[in-house]
Amino acid sequence: MKFEFIEDFLKEAKKNDNFRTLRNIVPFSARKCIADGRRCLNFSSNDYLGLSNHPDVIAESTKWVNKYGAGSGASRLVTGTIDAYENLENEIAEWKGAEAALIFGSGFLANSGMIPALAGHGTEVFADKLNHASLNAGCRLSDGDFKRFRHNDLGHLEKLLEKSAGSSRKLIVDETIFSMDGDMSDVEGLQKIAQKYDAILYLDDAHGSGLFGARGEGLANPSACDIAMGTFSKALGSYGAYAACSKELRDYFINSCGSFIYSTALPPAVCGAISAALKIVQSPESSEIRTALQKKAAKLRSSLQELGFDTGESSSHIIPVVLGSSETTMKVSKFFYENNILVTGIRPPTVPAGKARVRITVNAIHTEEDMALLIKKFKEIKEKIS
Ligand SMILES: Cc1ncc(COP(=O)(O)O)c(C=O)c1O
């Protein structure tokens, strides 16, 4: 059957250079892959520490699949929970310095489940304008009244809270590091505001987990917020997500969060990978790797700025090069691809109209030569597009 609205949607996306296609990829490491038949240096992966290929992660994942099987059978409330999963949650809680932790199938499931569980009818939900789509999905799925404050503008957040309708419950939803901009929120400021207005503070630390803090515990400290959510799908190299919170909140989510209750538990192979990655990120060697990674990112950022590129407010390993139009963005992304470098173009609706960009992610295994090559190619493309 043919539907006009689908045809119109696809036509419009193509007309605006916003039509997306799936690229074929053969991954070798966080650094190298074959993309659509071309061997490329990868500057687009979120595998920031290269753990997806770490031998300990693969070995532990294999051990768990051999011991527990390929699937977990059902939701943990239906078939019960393997003791290894509960031990893993205790390890996560310890890592985060929280009373308890709960594992979710993915970051998207965690955000789209916990937020509606917290924001029932009559709740006002205050969210940063640039929050990730999964957080927005959670806000929209909730029965709460969804309000957005200007990006990283805590003054605007306070204004909205002051004007608040006197609701019995308030929820602030924010990220620690913004996935498409690489800038950071003011966690301390958010904590103060949440306390002042008696609001629940929910922080998504997907891009901070494993990369910040003395033991890689991230930027969302459970003593500063009520729910520190993070993922295992980025720096921790595999898949899944966690909430670090109080024991009471954990019980609450087990009893009220649809994406936990009605979704099959993560497969054992993934939990084994998470378990090994957690040990690695807490090691002293990882601490040195984290410091070196941020230094490498800072150097790249200043080189790009010297070339006249707009890297926004980035202060992390995620560096956007904001180019404006989708057309220029895709031209730049194609140029890099033709030079065997994967630098993905990010277009609306993922980012606001007029703010299309290529998003560079620096990881621990990029070499000095990789960084020099990337800068050299940016120099070349600058001349072509200016
Ligand atoms: C800030 C943020 N939250 C949540 C998610 C979703 O996590 P996952 O990929 O594990 O579903 C992402 C992934 O891109 C993200 O960037």
Coordinates of C-alpha atoms in Angstrom, one line a residue, residues 25 27-33 40-53 179 207 211 233-238 293 317-319 341-344 346 359-366:
I25 CA 30.2 -1.1 8.4
P27 CA 34.2 -2.5 12.8
F28 CA 37.8 -3.4 13.8
S29 CA 38.2 -1.2 16.8
A30 CA 37.0 2.2 18.0
R31 CA 39.6 3.6 15.7
K32 CA 39.3 1.7 12.4
C33 CA 36.5 0.3 10.4
C40 CA 38.4 4.4 7.4
L41 CA 39.8 6.0 10.4
N42 CA 36.8 6.4 12.8
F43 CA 36.1 9.8 14.4
S44 CA 32.4 9.1 15.0
S45 CA 32.2 6.3 17.5
N46 CA 31.1 6.7 21.1
D47 CA 33.3 3.8 22.1
Y48 CA 35.5 6.4 23.8
L49 CA 37.9 4.1 25.6
G50 CA 37.9 1.4 23.0
L51 CA 36.5 -1.1 25.4
S52 CA 34.2 -2.8 22.9
N53 CA 37.2 -4.8 21.8
S179 CA 25.8 14.5 23.2
H207 CA 28.7 10.7 27.9
L211 CA 35.3 9.3 31.3
S233 CA 26.8 1.8 25.5
K234 CA 29.4 4.5 25.1
A235 CA 32.7 4.6 27.1
L236 CA 31.9 1.3 28.7
G237 CA 31.9 -0.4 25.3
S238 CA 28.8 -2.5 25.2
L293 CA 42.1 11.7 26.2
H317 CA 35.9 14.6 23.9
I318 CA 32.8 15.5 21.8
I319 CA 33.7 18.3 19.4
I341 CA 38.0 9.3 7.6
L342 CA 34.6 8.8 9.1
V343 CA 33.2 12.1 10.4
T344 CA 29.5 11.9 10.6
I346 CA 24.5 15.6 12.1
R359 CA 30.5 15.7 15.2
I360 CA 33.9 14.5 16.1
T361 CA 34.5 12.1 18.9
V362 CA 38.0 11.7 20.1
N363 CA 38.8 8.3 21.7
A364 CA 41.6 6.9 23.8
I365 CA 43.2 4.9 20.9
H366 CA 43.5 7.7 18.3

